[in-house]
Structures are given as C-alpha cells and as structure tokens.
C-alpha cells in the first residue's frame, strides 16, 4: 500500500503544473460516482512521476467533507492541535487503503490483504459507532455517535467504502483511461462503456493527442 508520505511528490514539479492548475478542494471534480472514490481522487495524476495531493491539512479535509455533504462547514482547525494532525494522517492512510483496494478491482485483481486489513479496522470502528435514527418524515437514517468531526468523517468514509466493496459489481469499478490520471469511478453507463473520469478533461486530452499524432 502506498504510504501517505509519497503523496508529497512533485507538488512543486513544473510538469505537474503544466498538466493541470493547482486547485483547491472547492474546484476538485467529483467524478467518482461515490464518496469513497471521490475521496481517493483528492490525489490527481497518480500514474505520473509526481502527484498533486489536494489535501494539505485538516482544513482541506474539512472543506472536502463539507463539499460532499459528510460534514457541516464552518469549523477551522488549530495548527498546534496534535490530535488534529493525527486524525488527518489517519484519514490519508484510509484514503490510500481505499484507493489500493478499488484500483485492484479496476485492474481485475484481488485487493491486497494489507489494503483490506487497513480498511477493515476503520470499517469495524465505524460500525461500532453507528446508530439508526428516525427523520421527521419517518425515513430512517444513520449517524455516528461521539468522536470529533474529523473522526465522524473517517467513519463515514470507511463505512461507505466497505459497503461499496461488498455491494459493487467489480466490472463497474474503473480507472480513468487518461494517461497518468489515475482517478477511480463507478461506471454507471448502461453498457459499461465509460472510459474517462471526465470527457471534457481526460477525454478531450486524448482526442487532442490522437489529432497531433495523425498530424505527425
């Protein structure tokens, strides 16, 4: 499994900047079709020599959690809070375990035990913290008891990733065909024909590349 430290590669690499502007989580495309996969996609260009990690600290993690509806917006982190830093590192470790498990499925392989073990630990804790409650309209929802906001975000992501692993058709879990992109997504197309994370981005790059190759 890839360690969280390796996501620091190439943040200031000129080649990474030429591929895509350095954007914050507010501009990050949500193309995974599932929050667990969108979480892995907070790292761009996994297939390249350098990666672009959009999560640089607890505030980025909170902003992303609020954007996907798993956290309430508004709270800022305390840079001196050791617990905050530990939870952020834990979230990144979870992200890499989720990525490794689903990237294996996308490649037609069995997920590695290390990835499943790491995910299982977080998934088990999330289940232990989970309770059911009734909405005003009578619908039943799930919430996590106790913990900080970042812990509840970790539990929500671990729970959703575990559920997706159990329920998803492996043939619908895919990695973008774009060169070096590395984004994961659920292919919900009728005939499983989706190839790109985003046709307007990686799909268009591929078209431009083919056009240039024909011109040569």
PDB file of C-alpha atoms in Angstrom:
ATOM      1  CA  UNK A   1       0.000   0.000   0.000  1.00  0.00           C
ATOM      2  CA  UNK A   2       1.265   3.462  -0.818  1.00  0.00           C
ATOM      3  CA  UNK A   3       2.124   5.489   2.246  1.00  0.00           C
ATOM      4  CA  UNK A   4       0.697   8.946   2.756  1.00  0.00           C
ATOM      5  CA  UNK A   5       4.170  10.479   2.606  1.00  0.00           C
ATOM      6  CA  UNK A   6       4.524   9.600  -1.051  1.00  0.00           C
ATOM      7  CA  UNK A   7       1.686  11.948  -1.939  1.00  0.00           C
ATOM      8  CA  UNK A   8       4.093  14.818  -1.301  1.00  0.00           C
ATOM      9  CA  UNK A   9       5.908  14.019  -4.549  1.00  0.00           C
ATOM     10  CA  UNK A  10       6.009  16.764  -7.120  1.00  0.00           C
ATOM     11  CA  UNK A  11       3.751  19.344  -5.535  1.00  0.00           C
ATOM     12  CA  UNK A  12       6.079  21.972  -6.958  1.00  0.00           C
ATOM     13  CA  UNK A  13       7.009  19.958 -10.034  1.00  0.00           C
ATOM     14  CA  UNK A  14       6.685  22.074 -13.225  1.00  0.00           C
ATOM     15  CA  UNK A  15       5.428  19.090 -15.209  1.00  0.00           C
ATOM     16  CA  UNK A  16       2.505  18.705 -12.818  1.00  0.00           C
ATOM     17  CA  UNK A  17       1.631  22.365 -13.215  1.00  0.00           C
ATOM     18  CA  UNK A  18       1.635  22.013 -17.000  1.00  0.00           C
ATOM     19  CA  UNK A  19      -0.939  19.238 -16.814  1.00  0.00           C
ATOM     20  CA  UNK A  20      -3.451  20.993 -14.591  1.00  0.00           C
ATOM     21  CA  UNK A  21      -3.620  24.151 -12.469  1.00  0.00           C
ATOM     22  CA  UNK A  22      -3.074  23.661  -8.752  1.00  0.00           C
ATOM     23  CA  UNK A  23      -6.623  23.906  -7.478  1.00  0.00           C
ATOM     24  CA  UNK A  24      -8.153  23.688  -4.039  1.00  0.00           C
ATOM     25  CA  UNK A  25     -10.718  21.132  -2.977  1.00  0.00           C
ATOM     26  CA  UNK A  26     -13.516  23.537  -3.867  1.00  0.00           C
ATOM     27  CA  UNK A  27     -12.635  23.179  -7.561  1.00  0.00           C
ATOM     28  CA  UNK A  28     -11.922  19.457  -7.455  1.00  0.00           C
ATOM     29  CA  UNK A  29     -14.096  17.433  -9.809  1.00  0.00           C
ATOM     30  CA  UNK A  30     -16.438  14.926  -8.162  1.00  0.00           C
ATOM     31  CA  UNK A  31     -16.485  12.281 -10.863  1.00  0.00           C
ATOM     32  CA  UNK A  32     -16.164   9.074  -8.874  1.00  0.00           C
ATOM     33  CA  UNK A  33     -19.875   8.405  -8.546  1.00  0.00           C
ATOM     34  CA  UNK A  34     -19.355   7.514  -4.883  1.00  0.00           C
ATOM     35  CA  UNK A  35     -17.884   9.467  -1.926  1.00  0.00           C
ATOM     36  CA  UNK A  36     -15.255   6.815  -1.184  1.00  0.00           C
ATOM     37  CA  UNK A  37     -13.908   7.004  -4.732  1.00  0.00           C
ATOM     38  CA  UNK A  38     -14.127  10.788  -4.801  1.00  0.00           C
ATOM     39  CA  UNK A  39     -12.007  10.685  -1.640  1.00  0.00           C
ATOM     40  CA  UNK A  40      -9.274   8.729  -3.441  1.00  0.00           C
ATOM     41  CA  UNK A  41      -9.500  11.287  -6.250  1.00  0.00           C
ATOM     42  CA  UNK A  42      -8.280  14.065  -3.963  1.00  0.00           C
ATOM     43  CA  UNK A  43      -4.919  12.915  -5.349  1.00  0.00           C
ATOM     44  CA  UNK A  44      -4.560  13.799  -9.031  1.00  0.00           C
ATOM     45  CA  UNK A  45      -2.166  12.202 -11.527  1.00  0.00           C
ATOM     46  CA  UNK A  46      -1.451   9.035  -9.555  1.00  0.00           C
ATOM     47  CA  UNK A  47       0.036   7.441 -12.664  1.00  0.00           C
ATOM     48  CA  UNK A  48       2.580  10.207 -13.179  1.00  0.00           C
ATOM     49  CA  UNK A  49       6.048  10.676 -11.772  1.00  0.00           C
ATOM     50  CA  UNK A  50       4.611  13.363  -9.492  1.00  0.00           C
ATOM     51  CA  UNK A  51       1.288  13.552  -7.710  1.00  0.00           C
ATOM     52  CA  UNK A  52      -0.901  16.514  -6.832  1.00  0.00           C
ATOM     53  CA  UNK A  53      -2.417  15.996  -3.395  1.00  0.00           C
ATOM     54  CA  UNK A  54      -5.262  18.452  -2.783  1.00  0.00           C
ATOM     55  CA  UNK A  55      -5.456  17.633   0.932  1.00  0.00           C
ATOM     56  CA  UNK A  56      -2.655  19.564   2.611  1.00  0.00           C
ATOM     57  CA  UNK A  57      -4.073  19.692   6.123  1.00  0.00           C
ATOM     58  CA  UNK A  58      -7.171  19.292   8.333  1.00  0.00           C
ATOM     59  CA  UNK A  59      -8.831  22.398   6.900  1.00  0.00           C
ATOM     60  CA  UNK A  60      -8.673  20.947   3.374  1.00  0.00           C
ATOM     61  CA  UNK A  61     -10.113  17.691   4.675  1.00  0.00           C
ATOM     62  CA  UNK A  62     -12.972  19.553   6.360  1.00  0.00           C
ATOM     63  CA  UNK A  63     -13.645  21.601   3.240  1.00  0.00           C
ATOM     64  CA  UNK A  64     -13.813  18.453   1.147  1.00  0.00           C
ATOM     65  CA  UNK A  65     -16.054  16.710   3.683  1.00  0.00           C
ATOM     66  CA  UNK A  66     -18.435  19.666   3.648  1.00  0.00           C
ATOM     67  CA  UNK A  67     -18.437  19.761  -0.146  1.00  0.00           C
ATOM     68  CA  UNK A  68     -19.559  16.139  -0.442  1.00  0.00           C
ATOM     69  CA  UNK A  69     -22.132  16.526   2.346  1.00  0.00           C
ATOM     70  CA  UNK A  70     -20.389  14.444   5.008  1.00  0.00           C
ATOM     71  CA  UNK A  71     -19.504  17.372   7.291  1.00  0.00           C
ATOM     72  CA  UNK A  72     -21.018  20.686   8.258  1.00  0.00           C
ATOM     73  CA  UNK A  73     -18.955  23.626   7.038  1.00  0.00           C
ATOM     74  CA  UNK A  74     -17.545  26.313   9.261  1.00  0.00           C
ATOM     75  CA  UNK A  75     -15.059  24.934  11.752  1.00  0.00           C
ATOM     76  CA  UNK A  76     -11.360  25.708  11.340  1.00  0.00           C
ATOM     77  CA  UNK A  77      -8.510  23.595  12.655  1.00  0.00           C
ATOM     78  CA  UNK A  78      -5.908  24.519  15.232  1.00  0.00           C
ATOM     79  CA  UNK A  79      -2.455  24.019  13.650  1.00  0.00           C
ATOM     80  CA  UNK A  80      -0.971  23.290  17.083  1.00  0.00           C
ATOM     81  CA  UNK A  81      -3.504  20.553  17.866  1.00  0.00           C
ATOM     82  CA  UNK A  82      -1.640  17.244  17.819  1.00  0.00           C
ATOM     83  CA  UNK A  83      -4.876  15.261  17.730  1.00  0.00           C
ATOM     84  CA  UNK A  84      -5.955  17.122  14.600  1.00  0.00           C
ATOM     85  CA  UNK A  85      -2.697  16.207  12.862  1.00  0.00           C
ATOM     86  CA  UNK A  86      -3.045  12.574  13.912  1.00  0.00           C
ATOM     87  CA  UNK A  87      -6.588  12.371  12.558  1.00  0.00           C
ATOM     88  CA  UNK A  88      -5.527  13.979   9.306  1.00  0.00           C
ATOM     89  CA  UNK A  89      -2.733  11.414   8.890  1.00  0.00           C
ATOM     90  CA  UNK A  90      -5.207   8.660   9.723  1.00  0.00           C
ATOM     91  CA  UNK A  91      -7.596   9.948   7.053  1.00  0.00           C
ATOM     92  CA  UNK A  92      -4.835   9.899   4.430  1.00  0.00           C
ATOM     93  CA  UNK A  93      -3.906   6.342   5.385  1.00  0.00           C
ATOM     94  CA  UNK A  94      -7.555   5.372   4.977  1.00  0.00           C
ATOM     95  CA  UNK A  95      -7.639   7.099   1.597  1.00  0.00           C
ATOM     96  CA  UNK A  96      -4.690   5.049   0.342  1.00  0.00           C
ATOM     97  CA  UNK A  97      -6.213   1.793   1.631  1.00  0.00           C
ATOM     98  CA  UNK A  98      -9.453   2.598  -0.204  1.00  0.00           C
ATOM     99  CA  UNK A  99      -7.541   3.506  -3.348  1.00  0.00           C
ATOM    100  CA  UNK A 100      -5.429   0.354  -3.330  1.00  0.00           C
ATOM    101  CA  UNK A 101      -8.448  -1.899  -2.813  1.00  0.00           C
ATOM    102  CA  UNK A 102     -10.524  -0.364  -5.597  1.00  0.00           C
ATOM    103  CA  UNK A 103      -7.612   0.122  -8.002  1.00  0.00           C
ATOM    104  CA  UNK A 104      -7.027  -3.620  -7.736  1.00  0.00           C
ATOM    105  CA  UNK A 105     -10.668  -4.312  -8.605  1.00  0.00           C
ATOM    106  CA  UNK A 106     -10.428  -1.919 -11.547  1.00  0.00           C
ATOM    107  CA  UNK A 107      -7.410  -3.872 -12.797  1.00  0.00           C
ATOM    108  CA  UNK A 108      -9.250  -7.174 -12.496  1.00  0.00           C
ATOM    109  CA  UNK A 109      -7.199  -8.229  -9.482  1.00  0.00           C
ATOM    110  CA  UNK A 110      -7.929  -9.228  -5.901  1.00  0.00           C
ATOM    111  CA  UNK A 111      -7.347  -6.427  -3.374  1.00  0.00           C
ATOM    112  CA  UNK A 112      -4.172  -6.904  -1.366  1.00  0.00           C
ATOM    113  CA  UNK A 113      -4.585  -8.115   2.235  1.00  0.00           C
ATOM    114  CA  UNK A 114      -2.764  -5.022   3.535  1.00  0.00           C
ATOM    115  CA  UNK A 115      -5.342  -2.692   1.976  1.00  0.00           C
ATOM    116  CA  UNK A 116      -8.278  -4.772   3.193  1.00  0.00           C
ATOM    117  CA  UNK A 117      -6.825  -5.078   6.699  1.00  0.00           C
ATOM    118  CA  UNK A 118      -6.336  -1.312   6.993  1.00  0.00           C
ATOM    119  CA  UNK A 119      -9.841  -0.657   5.699  1.00  0.00           C
ATOM    120  CA  UNK A 120     -11.332  -3.362   7.909  1.00  0.00           C
ATOM    121  CA  UNK A 121     -10.006  -1.729  11.076  1.00  0.00           C
ATOM    122  CA  UNK A 122     -11.655   1.597  10.228  1.00  0.00           C
ATOM    123  CA  UNK A 123     -14.813  -0.106   8.950  1.00  0.00           C
ATOM    124  CA  UNK A 124     -15.204  -2.085  12.194  1.00  0.00           C
ATOM    125  CA  UNK A 125     -14.822   1.044  14.309  1.00  0.00           C
ATOM    126  CA  UNK A 126     -17.319   2.885  12.130  1.00  0.00           C
ATOM    127  CA  UNK A 127     -19.849   0.084  12.587  1.00  0.00           C
ATOM    128  CA  UNK A 128     -19.354   0.173  16.349  1.00  0.00           C
ATOM    129  CA  UNK A 129     -20.122   3.910  16.374  1.00  0.00           C
ATOM    130  CA  UNK A 130     -23.160   3.674  14.110  1.00  0.00           C
ATOM    131  CA  UNK A 131     -26.761   4.074  15.208  1.00  0.00           C
ATOM    132  CA  UNK A 132     -30.110   4.434  13.461  1.00  0.00           C
ATOM    133  CA  UNK A 133     -32.480   7.353  13.911  1.00  0.00           C
ATOM    134  CA  UNK A 134     -35.822   8.438  12.515  1.00  0.00           C
ATOM    135  CA  UNK A 135     -36.076  11.552  10.339  1.00  0.00           C
ATOM    136  CA  UNK A 136     -39.036  13.906  10.680  1.00  0.00           C
ATOM    137  CA  UNK A 137     -40.592  12.430   7.559  1.00  0.00           C
ATOM    138  CA  UNK A 138     -40.328   8.931   9.002  1.00  0.00           C
ATOM    139  CA  UNK A 139     -37.310   7.860   6.979  1.00  0.00           C
ATOM    140  CA  UNK A 140     -34.586   6.060   8.901  1.00  0.00           C
ATOM    141  CA  UNK A 141     -31.054   7.425   8.748  1.00  0.00           C
ATOM    142  CA  UNK A 142     -27.623   6.553  10.130  1.00  0.00           C
ATOM    143  CA  UNK A 143     -25.425   8.666  12.361  1.00  0.00           C
ATOM    144  CA  UNK A 144     -22.161   8.186  14.208  1.00  0.00           C
ATOM    145  CA  UNK A 145     -22.099   8.625  17.958  1.00  0.00           C
ATOM    146  CA  UNK A 146     -19.303  10.508  19.703  1.00  0.00           C
ATOM    147  CA  UNK A 147     -15.945  11.495  18.303  1.00  0.00           C
ATOM    148  CA  UNK A 148     -14.801  14.714  16.684  1.00  0.00           C
ATOM    149  CA  UNK A 149     -15.985  15.941  13.310  1.00  0.00           C
ATOM    150  CA  UNK A 150     -12.896  14.505  11.607  1.00  0.00           C
ATOM    151  CA  UNK A 151     -13.398  11.146  13.311  1.00  0.00           C
ATOM    152  CA  UNK A 152     -17.005  11.053  12.134  1.00  0.00           C
ATOM    153  CA  UNK A 153     -15.821  11.877   8.609  1.00  0.00           C
ATOM    154  CA  UNK A 154     -13.335   8.999   8.755  1.00  0.00           C
ATOM    155  CA  UNK A 155     -16.066   6.642   9.983  1.00  0.00           C
ATOM    156  CA  UNK A 156     -18.448   7.756   7.245  1.00  0.00           C
ATOM    157  CA  UNK A 157     -15.819   7.183   4.552  1.00  0.00           C
ATOM    158  CA  UNK A 158     -14.742   3.811   5.934  1.00  0.00           C
ATOM    159  CA  UNK A 159     -18.354   2.668   6.198  1.00  0.00           C
ATOM    160  CA  UNK A 160     -19.233   3.772   2.668  1.00  0.00           C
ATOM    161  CA  UNK A 161     -16.068   2.220   1.222  1.00  0.00           C
ATOM    162  CA  UNK A 162     -16.773  -1.093   2.942  1.00  0.00           C
ATOM    163  CA  UNK A 163     -20.351  -1.100   1.716  1.00  0.00           C
ATOM    164  CA  UNK A 164     -19.202  -0.377  -1.842  1.00  0.00           C
ATOM    165  CA  UNK A 165     -16.678  -3.203  -1.723  1.00  0.00           C
ATOM    166  CA  UNK A 166     -19.408  -5.594  -0.596  1.00  0.00           C
ATOM    167  CA  UNK A 167     -22.118  -4.446  -2.982  1.00  0.00           C
ATOM    168  CA  UNK A 168     -20.461  -3.136  -6.144  1.00  0.00           C
ATOM    169  CA  UNK A 169     -20.079  -5.059  -9.377  1.00  0.00           C
ATOM    170  CA  UNK A 170     -16.267  -5.193  -9.747  1.00  0.00           C
ATOM    171  CA  UNK A 171     -16.649  -4.801 -13.507  1.00  0.00           C
ATOM    172  CA  UNK A 172     -18.102  -1.328 -12.933  1.00  0.00           C
ATOM    173  CA  UNK A 173     -15.153  -0.091 -10.870  1.00  0.00           C
ATOM    174  CA  UNK A 174     -12.743   1.558 -13.302  1.00  0.00           C
ATOM    175  CA  UNK A 175      -9.635   3.680 -13.524  1.00  0.00           C
ATOM    176  CA  UNK A 176      -9.699   6.590 -15.966  1.00  0.00           C
ATOM    177  CA  UNK A 177      -8.133   5.671 -19.307  1.00  0.00           C
ATOM    178  CA  UNK A 178      -6.459   9.064 -19.447  1.00  0.00           C
ATOM    179  CA  UNK A 179      -2.684   8.886 -19.470  1.00  0.00           C
ATOM    180  CA  UNK A 180      -1.404   9.178 -15.877  1.00  0.00           C
ATOM    181  CA  UNK A 181      -4.760  10.384 -14.500  1.00  0.00           C
ATOM    182  CA  UNK A 182      -5.436   7.623 -12.004  1.00  0.00           C
ATOM    183  CA  UNK A 183      -8.949   8.714 -10.998  1.00  0.00           C
ATOM    184  CA  UNK A 184     -11.320   5.932  -9.945  1.00  0.00           C
ATOM    185  CA  UNK A 185     -15.032   5.877 -10.692  1.00  0.00           C
ATOM    186  CA  UNK A 186     -18.131   3.713 -10.774  1.00  0.00           C
ATOM    187  CA  UNK A 187     -19.154   3.135 -14.397  1.00  0.00           C
ATOM    188  CA  UNK A 188     -22.928   3.550 -14.285  1.00  0.00           C
ATOM    189  CA  UNK A 189     -23.326   3.587 -18.064  1.00  0.00           C
ATOM    190  CA  UNK A 190     -25.825   1.112 -19.475  1.00  0.00           C
ATOM    191  CA  UNK A 191     -23.290  -0.890 -21.465  1.00  0.00           C
ATOM    192  CA  UNK A 192     -20.280  -0.243 -19.194  1.00  0.00           C
ATOM    193  CA  UNK A 193     -18.635   1.834 -21.895  1.00  0.00           C
ATOM    194  CA  UNK A 194     -17.381   4.789 -19.858  1.00  0.00           C
ATOM    195  CA  UNK A 195     -13.623   5.271 -20.289  1.00  0.00           C
ATOM    196  CA  UNK A 196     -12.854   8.662 -18.815  1.00  0.00           C
ATOM    197  CA  UNK A 197     -13.211  10.316 -15.437  1.00  0.00           C
ATOM    198  CA  UNK A 198     -14.460  13.359 -17.356  1.00  0.00           C
ATOM    199  CA  UNK A 199     -14.906  13.510 -21.125  1.00  0.00           C
ATOM    200  CA  UNK A 200     -14.306  17.267 -21.072  1.00  0.00           C
ATOM    201  CA  UNK A 201     -10.894  16.805 -19.457  1.00  0.00           C
ATOM    202  CA  UNK A 202      -9.134  13.468 -19.933  1.00  0.00           C
ATOM    203  CA  UNK A 203     -11.339  12.505 -22.887  1.00  0.00           C
ATOM    204  CA  UNK A 204     -10.563  15.767 -24.639  1.00  0.00           C
ATOM    205  CA  UNK A 205      -6.836  15.425 -23.922  1.00  0.00           C
ATOM    206  CA  UNK A 206      -6.888  12.012 -25.581  1.00  0.00           C
ATOM    207  CA  UNK A 207      -8.637  13.445 -28.651  1.00  0.00           C
ATOM    208  CA  UNK A 208      -6.071  16.226 -28.932  1.00  0.00           C
ATOM    209  CA  UNK A 209      -3.235  13.717 -28.568  1.00  0.00           C
ATOM    210  CA  UNK A 210      -4.644  11.484 -31.313  1.00  0.00           C
ATOM    211  CA  UNK A 211      -5.107  14.501 -33.603  1.00  0.00           C
ATOM    212  CA  UNK A 212      -1.489  15.559 -33.098  1.00  0.00           C
ATOM    213  CA  UNK A 213      -0.241  12.027 -33.719  1.00  0.00           C
ATOM    214  CA  UNK A 214      -2.139  11.898 -37.010  1.00  0.00           C
ATOM    215  CA  UNK A 215      -0.635  15.249 -37.983  1.00  0.00           C
ATOM    216  CA  UNK A 216       2.861  13.915 -37.378  1.00  0.00           C
TER     217      UNK A 216
END
